[in-house]
Coordinates of C-alpha atoms in Angstrom, one line a residue:
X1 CA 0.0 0.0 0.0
X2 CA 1.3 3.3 -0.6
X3 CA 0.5 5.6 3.2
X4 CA -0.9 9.3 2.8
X5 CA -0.6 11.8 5.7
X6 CA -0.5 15.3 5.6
X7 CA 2.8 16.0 4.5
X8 CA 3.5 13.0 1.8
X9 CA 1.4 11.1 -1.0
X10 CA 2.0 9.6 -4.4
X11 CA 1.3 10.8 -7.5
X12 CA 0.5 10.5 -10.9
X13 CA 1.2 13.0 -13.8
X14 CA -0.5 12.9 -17.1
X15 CA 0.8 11.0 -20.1
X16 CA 2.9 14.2 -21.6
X17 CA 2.6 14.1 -25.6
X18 CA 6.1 12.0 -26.8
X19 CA 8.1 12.0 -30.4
X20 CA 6.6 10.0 -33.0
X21 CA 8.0 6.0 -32.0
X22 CA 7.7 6.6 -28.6
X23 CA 5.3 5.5 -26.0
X24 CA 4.7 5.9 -22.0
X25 CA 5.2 2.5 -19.8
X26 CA 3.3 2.4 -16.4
X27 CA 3.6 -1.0 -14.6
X28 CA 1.7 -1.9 -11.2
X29 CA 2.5 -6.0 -9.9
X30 CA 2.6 -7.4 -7.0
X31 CA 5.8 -6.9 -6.1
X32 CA 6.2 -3.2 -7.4
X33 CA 3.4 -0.8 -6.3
X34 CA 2.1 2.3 -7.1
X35 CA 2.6 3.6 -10.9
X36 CA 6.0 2.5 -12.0
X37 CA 6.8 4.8 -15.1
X38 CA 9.4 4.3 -17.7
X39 CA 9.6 5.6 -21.6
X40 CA 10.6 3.2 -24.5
X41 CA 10.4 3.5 -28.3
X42 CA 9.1 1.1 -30.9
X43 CA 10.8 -1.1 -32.7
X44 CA 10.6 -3.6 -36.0
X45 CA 10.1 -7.4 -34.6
X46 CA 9.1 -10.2 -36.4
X47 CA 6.8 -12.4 -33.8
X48 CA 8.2 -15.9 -32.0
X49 CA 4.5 -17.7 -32.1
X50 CA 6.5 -20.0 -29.6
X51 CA 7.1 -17.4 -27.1
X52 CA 5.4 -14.4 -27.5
X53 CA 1.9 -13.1 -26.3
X54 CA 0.9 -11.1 -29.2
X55 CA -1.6 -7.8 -29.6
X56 CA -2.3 -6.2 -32.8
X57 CA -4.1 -3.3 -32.7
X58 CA -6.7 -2.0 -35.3
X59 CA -7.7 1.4 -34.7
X60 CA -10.3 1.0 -37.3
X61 CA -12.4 -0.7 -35.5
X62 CA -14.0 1.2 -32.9
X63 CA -16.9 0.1 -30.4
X64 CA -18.4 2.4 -27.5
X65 CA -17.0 5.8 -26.0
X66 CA -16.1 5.8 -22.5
X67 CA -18.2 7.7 -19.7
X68 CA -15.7 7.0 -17.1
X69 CA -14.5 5.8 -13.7
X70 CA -15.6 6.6 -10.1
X71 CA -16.7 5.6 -6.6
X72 CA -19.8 7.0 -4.4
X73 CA -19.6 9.6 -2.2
X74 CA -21.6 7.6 0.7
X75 CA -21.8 8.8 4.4
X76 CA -18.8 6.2 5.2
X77 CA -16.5 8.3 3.1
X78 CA -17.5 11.2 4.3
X79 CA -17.4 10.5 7.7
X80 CA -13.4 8.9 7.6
X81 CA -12.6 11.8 5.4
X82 CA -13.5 14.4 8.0
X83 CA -11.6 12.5 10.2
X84 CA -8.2 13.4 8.3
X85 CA -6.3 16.2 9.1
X86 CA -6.9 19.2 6.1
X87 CA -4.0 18.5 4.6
X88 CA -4.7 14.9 4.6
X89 CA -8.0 15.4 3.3
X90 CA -7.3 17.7 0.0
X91 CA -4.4 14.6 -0.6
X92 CA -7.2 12.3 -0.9
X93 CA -9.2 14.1 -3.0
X94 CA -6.3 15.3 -5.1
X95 CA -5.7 11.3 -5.3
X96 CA -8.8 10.7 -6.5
X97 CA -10.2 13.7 -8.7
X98 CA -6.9 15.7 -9.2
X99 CA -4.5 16.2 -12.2
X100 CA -1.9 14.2 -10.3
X101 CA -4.4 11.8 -9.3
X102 CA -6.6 9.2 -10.8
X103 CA -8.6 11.6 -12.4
X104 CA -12.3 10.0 -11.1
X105 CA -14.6 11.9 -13.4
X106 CA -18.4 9.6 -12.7
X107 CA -19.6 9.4 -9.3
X108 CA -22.8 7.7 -7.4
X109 CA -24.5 9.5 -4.5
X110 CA -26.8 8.3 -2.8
X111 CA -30.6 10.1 -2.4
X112 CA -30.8 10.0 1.8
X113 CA -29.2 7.1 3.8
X114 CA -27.5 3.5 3.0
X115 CA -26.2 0.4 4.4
X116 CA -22.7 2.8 4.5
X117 CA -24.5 5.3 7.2
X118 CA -24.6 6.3 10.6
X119 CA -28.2 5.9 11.1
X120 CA -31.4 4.5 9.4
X121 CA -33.1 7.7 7.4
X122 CA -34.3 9.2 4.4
X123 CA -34.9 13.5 3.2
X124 CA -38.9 13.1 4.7
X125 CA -39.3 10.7 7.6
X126 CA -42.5 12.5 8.9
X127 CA -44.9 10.3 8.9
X128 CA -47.4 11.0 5.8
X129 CA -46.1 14.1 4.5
X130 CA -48.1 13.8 1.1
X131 CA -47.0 17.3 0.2
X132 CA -43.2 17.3 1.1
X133 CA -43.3 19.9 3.8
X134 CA -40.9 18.5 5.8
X135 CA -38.6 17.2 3.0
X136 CA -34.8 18.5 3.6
X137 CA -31.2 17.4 3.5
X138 CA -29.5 16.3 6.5
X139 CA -26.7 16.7 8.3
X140 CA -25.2 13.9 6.5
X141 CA -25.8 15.8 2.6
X142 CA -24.6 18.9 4.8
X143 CA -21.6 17.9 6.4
X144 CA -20.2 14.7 4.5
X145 CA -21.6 14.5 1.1
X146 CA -21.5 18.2 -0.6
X147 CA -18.3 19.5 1.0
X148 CA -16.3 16.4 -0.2
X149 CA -17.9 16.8 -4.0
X150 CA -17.4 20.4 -3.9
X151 CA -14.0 19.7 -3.2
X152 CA -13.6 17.4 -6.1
X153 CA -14.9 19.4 -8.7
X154 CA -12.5 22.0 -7.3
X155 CA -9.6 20.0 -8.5
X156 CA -11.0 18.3 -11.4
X157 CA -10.3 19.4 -14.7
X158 CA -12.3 16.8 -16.1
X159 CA -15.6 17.5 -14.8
X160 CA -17.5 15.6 -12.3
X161 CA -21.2 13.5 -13.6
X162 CA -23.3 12.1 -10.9
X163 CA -25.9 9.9 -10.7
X164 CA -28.2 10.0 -8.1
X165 CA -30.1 6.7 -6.3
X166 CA -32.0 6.2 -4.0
X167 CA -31.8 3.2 -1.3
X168 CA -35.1 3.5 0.6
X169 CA -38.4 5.2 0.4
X170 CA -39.9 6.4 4.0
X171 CA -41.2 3.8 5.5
X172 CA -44.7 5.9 5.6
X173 CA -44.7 5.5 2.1
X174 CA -44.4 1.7 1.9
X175 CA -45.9 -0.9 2.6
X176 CA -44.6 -2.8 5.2
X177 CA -44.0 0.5 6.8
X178 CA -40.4 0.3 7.4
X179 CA -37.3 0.9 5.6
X180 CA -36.5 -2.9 5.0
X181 CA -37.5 -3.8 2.0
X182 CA -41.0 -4.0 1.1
X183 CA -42.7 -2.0 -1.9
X184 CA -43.7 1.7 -2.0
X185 CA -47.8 1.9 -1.8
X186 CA -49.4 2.5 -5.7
X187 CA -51.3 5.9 -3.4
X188 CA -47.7 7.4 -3.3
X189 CA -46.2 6.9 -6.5
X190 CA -46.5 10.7 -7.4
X191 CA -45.2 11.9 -4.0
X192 CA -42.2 9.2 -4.2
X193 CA -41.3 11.3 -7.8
X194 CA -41.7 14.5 -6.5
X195 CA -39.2 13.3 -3.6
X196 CA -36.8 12.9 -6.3
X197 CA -37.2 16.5 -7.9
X198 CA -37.1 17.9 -4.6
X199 CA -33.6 16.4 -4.2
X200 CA -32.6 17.6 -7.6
X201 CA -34.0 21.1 -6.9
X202 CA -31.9 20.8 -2.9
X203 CA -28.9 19.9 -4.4
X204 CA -28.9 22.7 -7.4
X205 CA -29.5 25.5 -4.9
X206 CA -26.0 24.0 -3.3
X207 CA -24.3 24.4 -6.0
X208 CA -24.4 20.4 -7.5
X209 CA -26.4 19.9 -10.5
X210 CA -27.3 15.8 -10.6
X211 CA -26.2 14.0 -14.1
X212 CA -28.4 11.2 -13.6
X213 CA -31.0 9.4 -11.8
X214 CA -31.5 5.4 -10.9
X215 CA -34.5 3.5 -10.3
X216 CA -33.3 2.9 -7.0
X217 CA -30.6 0.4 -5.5
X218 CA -30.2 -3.5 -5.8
X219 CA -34.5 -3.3 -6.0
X220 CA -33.8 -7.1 -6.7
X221 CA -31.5 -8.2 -4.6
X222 CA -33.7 -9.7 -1.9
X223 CA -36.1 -11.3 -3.9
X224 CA -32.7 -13.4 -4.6
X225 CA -31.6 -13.2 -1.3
X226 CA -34.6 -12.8 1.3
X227 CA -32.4 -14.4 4.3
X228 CA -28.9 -12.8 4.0
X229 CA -30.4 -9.5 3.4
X230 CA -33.6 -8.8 5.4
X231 CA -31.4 -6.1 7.6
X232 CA -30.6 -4.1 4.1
X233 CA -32.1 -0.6 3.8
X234 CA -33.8 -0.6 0.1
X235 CA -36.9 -0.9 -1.7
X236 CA -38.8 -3.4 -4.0
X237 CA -39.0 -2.7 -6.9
X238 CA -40.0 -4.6 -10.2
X239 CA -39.1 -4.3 -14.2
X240 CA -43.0 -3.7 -14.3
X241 CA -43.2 -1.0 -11.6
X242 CA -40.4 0.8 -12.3
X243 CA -41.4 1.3 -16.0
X244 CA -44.8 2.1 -14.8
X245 CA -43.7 4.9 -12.1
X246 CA -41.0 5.9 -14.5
X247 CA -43.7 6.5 -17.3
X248 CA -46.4 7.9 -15.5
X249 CA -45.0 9.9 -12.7
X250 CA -41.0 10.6 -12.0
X251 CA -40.5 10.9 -16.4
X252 CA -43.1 13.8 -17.0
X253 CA -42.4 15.7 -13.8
X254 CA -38.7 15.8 -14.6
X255 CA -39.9 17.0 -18.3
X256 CA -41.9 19.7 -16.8
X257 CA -39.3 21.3 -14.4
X258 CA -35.7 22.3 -14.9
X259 CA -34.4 19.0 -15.0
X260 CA -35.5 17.8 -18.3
X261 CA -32.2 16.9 -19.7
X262 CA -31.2 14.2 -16.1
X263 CA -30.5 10.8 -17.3
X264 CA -32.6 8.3 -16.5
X265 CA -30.6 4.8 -15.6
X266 CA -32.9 1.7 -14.9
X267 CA -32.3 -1.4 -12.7
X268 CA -29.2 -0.5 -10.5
X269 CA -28.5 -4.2 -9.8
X270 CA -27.3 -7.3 -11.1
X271 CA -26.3 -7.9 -14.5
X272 CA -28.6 -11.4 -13.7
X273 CA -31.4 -9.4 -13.9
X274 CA -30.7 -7.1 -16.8
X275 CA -32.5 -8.8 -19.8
X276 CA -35.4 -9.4 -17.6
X277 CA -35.2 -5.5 -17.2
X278 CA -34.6 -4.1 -20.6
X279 CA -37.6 -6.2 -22.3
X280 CA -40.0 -5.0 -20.3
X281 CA -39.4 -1.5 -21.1
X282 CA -39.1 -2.3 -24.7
X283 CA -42.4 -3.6 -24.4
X284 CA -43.6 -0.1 -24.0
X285 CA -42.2 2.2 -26.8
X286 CA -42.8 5.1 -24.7
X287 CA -41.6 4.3 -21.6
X288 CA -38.3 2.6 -23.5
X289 CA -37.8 6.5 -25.0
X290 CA -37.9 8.0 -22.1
X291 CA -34.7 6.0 -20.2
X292 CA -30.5 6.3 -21.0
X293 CA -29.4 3.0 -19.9
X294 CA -29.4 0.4 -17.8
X295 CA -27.0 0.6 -14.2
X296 CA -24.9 -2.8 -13.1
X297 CA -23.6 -4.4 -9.8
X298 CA -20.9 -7.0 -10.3
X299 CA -21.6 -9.0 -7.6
X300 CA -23.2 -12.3 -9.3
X301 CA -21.4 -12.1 -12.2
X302 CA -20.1 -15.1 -11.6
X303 CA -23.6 -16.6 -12.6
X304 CA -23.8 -15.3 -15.6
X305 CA -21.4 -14.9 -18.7
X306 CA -20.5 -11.4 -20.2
X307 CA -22.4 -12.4 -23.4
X308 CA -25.3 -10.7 -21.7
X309 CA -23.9 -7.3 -22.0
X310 CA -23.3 -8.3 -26.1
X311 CA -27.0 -8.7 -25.9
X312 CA -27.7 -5.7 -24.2
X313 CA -26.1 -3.8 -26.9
X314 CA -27.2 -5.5 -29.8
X315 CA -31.0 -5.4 -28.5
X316 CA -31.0 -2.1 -27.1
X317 CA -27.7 -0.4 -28.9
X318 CA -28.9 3.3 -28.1
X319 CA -29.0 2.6 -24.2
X320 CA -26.0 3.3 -22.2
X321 CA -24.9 0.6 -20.4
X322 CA -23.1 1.3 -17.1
X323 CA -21.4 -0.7 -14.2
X324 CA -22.3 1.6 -11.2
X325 CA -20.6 -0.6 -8.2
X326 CA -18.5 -2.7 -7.2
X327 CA -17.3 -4.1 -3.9
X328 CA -15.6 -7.1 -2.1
X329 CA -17.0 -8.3 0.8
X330 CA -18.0 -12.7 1.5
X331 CA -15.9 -15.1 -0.3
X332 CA -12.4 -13.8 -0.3
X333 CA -11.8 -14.8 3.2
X334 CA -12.8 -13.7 7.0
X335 CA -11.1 -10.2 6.3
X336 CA -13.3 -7.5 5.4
X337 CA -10.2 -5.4 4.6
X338 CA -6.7 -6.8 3.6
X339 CA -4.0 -4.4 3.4
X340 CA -2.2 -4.6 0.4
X341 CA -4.1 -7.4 -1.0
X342 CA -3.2 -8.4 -4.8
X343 CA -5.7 -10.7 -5.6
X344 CA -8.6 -8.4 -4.6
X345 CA -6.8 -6.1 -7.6
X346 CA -6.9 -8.3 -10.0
X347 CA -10.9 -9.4 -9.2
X348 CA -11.4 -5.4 -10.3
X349 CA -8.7 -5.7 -13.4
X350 CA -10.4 -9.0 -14.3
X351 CA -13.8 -7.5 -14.5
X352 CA -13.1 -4.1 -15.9
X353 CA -11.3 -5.8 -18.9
X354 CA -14.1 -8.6 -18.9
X355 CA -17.4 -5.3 -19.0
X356 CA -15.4 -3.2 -21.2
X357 CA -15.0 -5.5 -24.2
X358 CA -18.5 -6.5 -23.6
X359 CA -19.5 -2.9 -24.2
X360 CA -19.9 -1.4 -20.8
X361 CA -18.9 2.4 -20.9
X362 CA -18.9 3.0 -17.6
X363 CA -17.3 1.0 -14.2
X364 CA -18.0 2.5 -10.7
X365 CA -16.1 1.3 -7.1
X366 CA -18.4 1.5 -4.2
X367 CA -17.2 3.5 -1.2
X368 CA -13.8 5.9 -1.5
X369 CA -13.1 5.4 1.7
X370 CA -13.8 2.5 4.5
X371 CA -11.7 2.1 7.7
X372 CA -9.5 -0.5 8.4
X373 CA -12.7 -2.5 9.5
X374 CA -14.5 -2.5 6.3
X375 CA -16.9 0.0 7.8
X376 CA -18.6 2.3 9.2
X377 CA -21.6 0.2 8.4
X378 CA -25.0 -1.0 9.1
X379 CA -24.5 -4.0 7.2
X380 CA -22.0 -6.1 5.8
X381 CA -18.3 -4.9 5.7
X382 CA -16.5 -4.6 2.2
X383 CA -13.0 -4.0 0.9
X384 CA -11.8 -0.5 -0.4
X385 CA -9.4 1.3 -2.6
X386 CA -8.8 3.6 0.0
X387 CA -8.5 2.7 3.9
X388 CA -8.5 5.5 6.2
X389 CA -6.7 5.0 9.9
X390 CA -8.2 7.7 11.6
X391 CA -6.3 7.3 14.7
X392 CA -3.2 7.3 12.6
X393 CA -4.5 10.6 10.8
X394 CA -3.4 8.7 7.4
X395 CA -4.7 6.5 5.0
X396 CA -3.9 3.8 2.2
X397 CA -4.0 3.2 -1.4
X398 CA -5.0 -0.2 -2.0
X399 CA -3.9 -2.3 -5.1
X400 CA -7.6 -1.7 -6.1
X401 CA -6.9 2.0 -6.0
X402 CA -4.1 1.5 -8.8
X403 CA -5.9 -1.3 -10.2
X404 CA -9.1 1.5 -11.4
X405 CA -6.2 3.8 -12.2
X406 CA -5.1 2.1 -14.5
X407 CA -8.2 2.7 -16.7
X408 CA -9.6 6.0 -14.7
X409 CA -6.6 7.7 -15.7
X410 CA -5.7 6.6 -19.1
X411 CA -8.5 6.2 -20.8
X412 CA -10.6 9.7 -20.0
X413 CA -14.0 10.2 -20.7
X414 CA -14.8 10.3 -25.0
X415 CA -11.9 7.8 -25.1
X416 CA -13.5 4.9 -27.5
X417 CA -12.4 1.2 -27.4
X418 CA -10.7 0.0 -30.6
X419 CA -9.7 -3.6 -31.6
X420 CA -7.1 -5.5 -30.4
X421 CA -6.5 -8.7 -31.5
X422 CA -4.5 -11.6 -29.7
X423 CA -2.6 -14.4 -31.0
X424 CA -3.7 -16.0 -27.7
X425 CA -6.9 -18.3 -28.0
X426 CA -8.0 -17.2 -24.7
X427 CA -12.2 -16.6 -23.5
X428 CA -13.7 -14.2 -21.1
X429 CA -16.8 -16.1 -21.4
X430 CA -16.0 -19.3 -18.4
X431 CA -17.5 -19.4 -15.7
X432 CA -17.6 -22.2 -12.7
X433 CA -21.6 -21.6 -13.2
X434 CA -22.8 -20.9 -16.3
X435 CA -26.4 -19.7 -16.7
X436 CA -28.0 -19.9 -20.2
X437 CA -28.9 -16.1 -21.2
X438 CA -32.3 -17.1 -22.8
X439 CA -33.7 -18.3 -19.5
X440 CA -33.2 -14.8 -18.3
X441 CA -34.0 -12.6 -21.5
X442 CA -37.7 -14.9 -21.3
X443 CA -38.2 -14.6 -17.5
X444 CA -41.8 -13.5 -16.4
X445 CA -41.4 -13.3 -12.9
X446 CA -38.3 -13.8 -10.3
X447 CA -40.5 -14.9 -7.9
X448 CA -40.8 -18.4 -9.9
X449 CA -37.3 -19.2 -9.5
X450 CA -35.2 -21.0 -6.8
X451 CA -33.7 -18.5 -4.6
X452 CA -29.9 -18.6 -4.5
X453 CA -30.1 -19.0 -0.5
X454 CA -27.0 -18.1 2.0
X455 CA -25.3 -20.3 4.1
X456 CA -21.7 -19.9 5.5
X457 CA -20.2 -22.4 2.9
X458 CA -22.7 -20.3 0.1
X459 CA -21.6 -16.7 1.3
X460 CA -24.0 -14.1 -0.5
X461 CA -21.9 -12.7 -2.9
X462 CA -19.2 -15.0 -4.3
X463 CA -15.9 -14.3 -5.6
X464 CA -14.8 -12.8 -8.7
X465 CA -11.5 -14.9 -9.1
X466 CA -9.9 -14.1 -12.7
X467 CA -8.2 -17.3 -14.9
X468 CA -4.8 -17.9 -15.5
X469 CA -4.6 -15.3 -18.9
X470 CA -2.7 -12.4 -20.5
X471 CA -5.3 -10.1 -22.0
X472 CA -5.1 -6.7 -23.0
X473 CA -8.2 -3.4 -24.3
X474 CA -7.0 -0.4 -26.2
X475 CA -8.7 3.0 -26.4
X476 CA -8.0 5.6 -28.9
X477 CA -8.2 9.0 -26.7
X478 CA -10.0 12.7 -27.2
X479 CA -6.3 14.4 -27.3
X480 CA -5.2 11.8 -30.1
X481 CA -3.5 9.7 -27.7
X482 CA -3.8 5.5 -27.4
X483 CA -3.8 3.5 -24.3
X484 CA -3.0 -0.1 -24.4
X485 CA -4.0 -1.9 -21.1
X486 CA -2.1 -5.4 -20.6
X487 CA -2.9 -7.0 -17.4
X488 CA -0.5 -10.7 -16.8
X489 CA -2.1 -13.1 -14.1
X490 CA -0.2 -15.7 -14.9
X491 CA 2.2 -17.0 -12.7
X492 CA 4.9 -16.5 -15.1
X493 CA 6.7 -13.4 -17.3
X494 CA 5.8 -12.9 -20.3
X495 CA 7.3 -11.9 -23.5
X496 CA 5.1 -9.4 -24.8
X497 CA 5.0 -8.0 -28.5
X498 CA 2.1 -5.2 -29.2
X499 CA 2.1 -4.2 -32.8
X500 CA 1.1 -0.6 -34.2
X501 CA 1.3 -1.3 -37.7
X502 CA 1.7 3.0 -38.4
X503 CA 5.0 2.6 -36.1
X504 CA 6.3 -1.0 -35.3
X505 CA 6.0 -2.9 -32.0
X506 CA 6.4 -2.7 -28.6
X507 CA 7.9 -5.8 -27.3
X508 CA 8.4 -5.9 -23.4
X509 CA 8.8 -8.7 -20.7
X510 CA 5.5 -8.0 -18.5
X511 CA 5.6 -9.3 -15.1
X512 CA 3.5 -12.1 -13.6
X513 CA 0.5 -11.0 -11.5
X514 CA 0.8 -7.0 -13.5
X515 CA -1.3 -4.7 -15.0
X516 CA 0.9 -2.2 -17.4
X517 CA -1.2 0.4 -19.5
X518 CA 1.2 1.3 -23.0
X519 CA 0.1 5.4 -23.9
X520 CA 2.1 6.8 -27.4
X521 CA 0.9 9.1 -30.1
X522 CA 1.0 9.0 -33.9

């Protein structure tokens, strides 16, 4: 891990524009953390099929433009980043949002509380307050949400985009009463959309315009999990109901105020669930105009191959598609947290390479900050990029943190993936339990399946271990630049040979267990 304190932290300059032949060399391994930066130039090579992992790439081919790379700005954060000392605290923003940092330009933040809060609320907890008189931000939006995001569009030349989501409704509005799961009552359907506009309007008169709004958090998740996940804070929701509420209420109001142009993102869950999703709207050719895409959680990916984003795109190629958290948490051991933890990087490298050539355009971490606990939380403890030791007025940059660095920083927002193609007959498309895509694009109801039930040897989310593979995605950039990402997992170096037919090859030894990201100009 690399420590941050008030008077030292890493850094990370941009790729400065090099002659014609040369190109930019940023390593991160297991052994050697942090961005390790060197220069090299091109040369002619004719390729050893016996030895060499090969990469051509064809800028020619193009596929989808990049929206970007973030993390929420949850209570959690803000709570261990007002723990930091000042100094402390503009060096972790600077690490995330800075020019020397990561450059984070697409951020989640949650509508009221979470799972990652101090207490159990929403903006209205006044019992049947149809008319939103007692509607407000908190404490919370006050004192460790906008500060922090002012902050980071402060030093962010890029520009910040948030999307907005909501966890849970008031419990007055639903119909168990409570903020644990249940639905939101049909009689507060227009009051539930105009809690959302008030939010919009609240956080514009601070200053914050919103990007983009979900359909609400994991609204899913425990119809899969009932058991494991009774304790969560959220709301039911189905592909039916949304579309409905989306259609008749929370779409026209947004149309008739000043937020006409928001995004509207559905599902906010499970790539599982995503076909399911997207038909229904389809189904109604209104209510399909009126959404931008579809939101993802990574967490049972495992269940379900990456071919379902193809069909995402191919079915509904006009809708963004978006991976808006990710987080580690059962199944890689009792540790919620694991300083300096490799194989937790390469779960994130693993997926981001897996979603992006699958035409995702967007990949989001879940906290930006947890302590060394996995916390503060109401629920289950995860992993995080960055861990803040309060008592030690410092923090640390996971592996994770350089892991989504690695594509945050070098392959800005308007970048657009372009071919590469491997002399490697290698598949992102294994998994230890394959689910057949048609049984979930032809799904009627969830409620028909069997659950996939918790148990200590079945922990609720399972691991996202990546295979044995050298792999490698290539973007083509807004200032004219490329960035070649090769991530190694093998055990082994290898002999590496990326050709750029306009000016030769690049032909490196990449170290086992490494991600190493290739930026040059023609």
């Amino acid at each position: 891990v690399c420590v941050c304190n008030s008077t030292y932290c890493d850094t990370i300059e941009r790729p400065t524009p090099l002659p014609l032949g040369h190109y930019h060399w940023y390593s991160t391994s297991n052994s050697t953390p942090g961005f390790s930066h060197t220069t090299g130039t091109f040369i002619n090579a004719s390729i050893d099929n016996t030895t060499d992992v090969f990469f051509k790439i064809n800028a020619s081919a193009q596929f989808q433009e990049i929206l970007g790379f973030g993390a929420s700005f949850t209570d959690t954060s803000g709570i261990l980043i007002n723990s930091l000392p000042e100094e402390a605290q503009d060096k972790f923003i600077e690490s995330y949002f800075g020019l020397t940092g990561i450059e984070y330009n697409l951020c989640r933040l949650p509508i009221g509380g979470t799972d990652y809060s101090p207490r159990v609320y929403t903006l209205d907890d006044v019992v049947d307050d149809e008319d939103l008189q007692y509607f407000s931000l908190t404490e919370e939006d006050l004192n460790l949400k906008i500060p922090y995001i002012k902050k980071a569009m402060s030093v962010s030349e890029r520009g910040i985009r948030l999307m907005a989501c909501t966890w849970m409704a008031p419990g007055w509005m639903k119909d168990n009463n409570n903020n644990y799961r249940g639905y939101v009552r049909t009689k507060h359907y227009h009051t539930w959309a105009k809690y959302h506009i008030r939010f919009l309007e609240e956080y514009q008169k601070q200053g914050i315009n919103i990007w983009a709004l979900s359909g609400g958090n994991e609204v899913m998740l425990t119809f899969v999990l009932p058991i494991a996940l009774n304790s969560l804070n959220c709301t039911l929701v189905t592909a039916p109901i949304q579309r409905y509420w989306f259609k008749e209420h929370l779409s026209p109001l947004l149309a008739a105020s000043n937020f006409s142009d928001v995004k509207l993102i559905v599902l906010d869950d499970m790539r599982l669930f995503a076909p399911y999703w997207m038909r229904h709207f389809a189904e109604d050719t209104e209510a399909y105009k009126i959404i931008d895409g579809i939101g993802l959680h990574w967490y049972f990916d495992k269940y379900i191959p990456p071919s379902v984003l193809t069909y995402l795109h191919q079915n509904f190629p006009e809708k963004l598609i978006m991976y808006t958290e990710t987080s580690i948490n059962g199944g890689f051991g009792p540790k919620a947290v694991d300083l300096g933890s490799w194989v937790r990087a390469e779960a994130y490298i693993y997926s981001i390479i897996e979603t992006l050539t699958h035409w995702t355009q967007s990949y989001m971490d879940w906290n930006l900050a947890v302590n060394l606990e996995g916390g503060p939380t109401l629920g289950m403890a995860v992993e995080g990029a960055i861990i803040v030791n309060s008592t030690g007025e410092e923090f640390y940059k996971q592996p994770i943190f350089y892991a989504m660095g690695h594509f945050s920083k070098f392959m800005p927002p308007g970048a657009r993936r372009i071919q590469v193609v491997s002399n490697q007959n290698i598949s992102l498309e294994e998994y230890i339990n394959p689910t057949k895509l048609s049984k979930y694009a032809d799904l009627e109801e969830f409620g028909n399946e069997n659950h996939l039930e918790a148990s200590p040897t079945n922990p609720p989310i399972p691991p996202y271990v990546p295979k044995l593979l050298t792999v490698s995605i290539a973007t083509l950039n807004p200032d004219g630049s490329y960035s070649v990402v090769v991530y190694n997992s093998k055990n082994e170096t290898q002999h590496v040979r990326i050709e750029e037919p306009n000016l030769g090859s690049i032909v490196v030894d990449v170290e086992a267990h490494s991600i190493n990201t290739f930026v040059y100009w023609l």
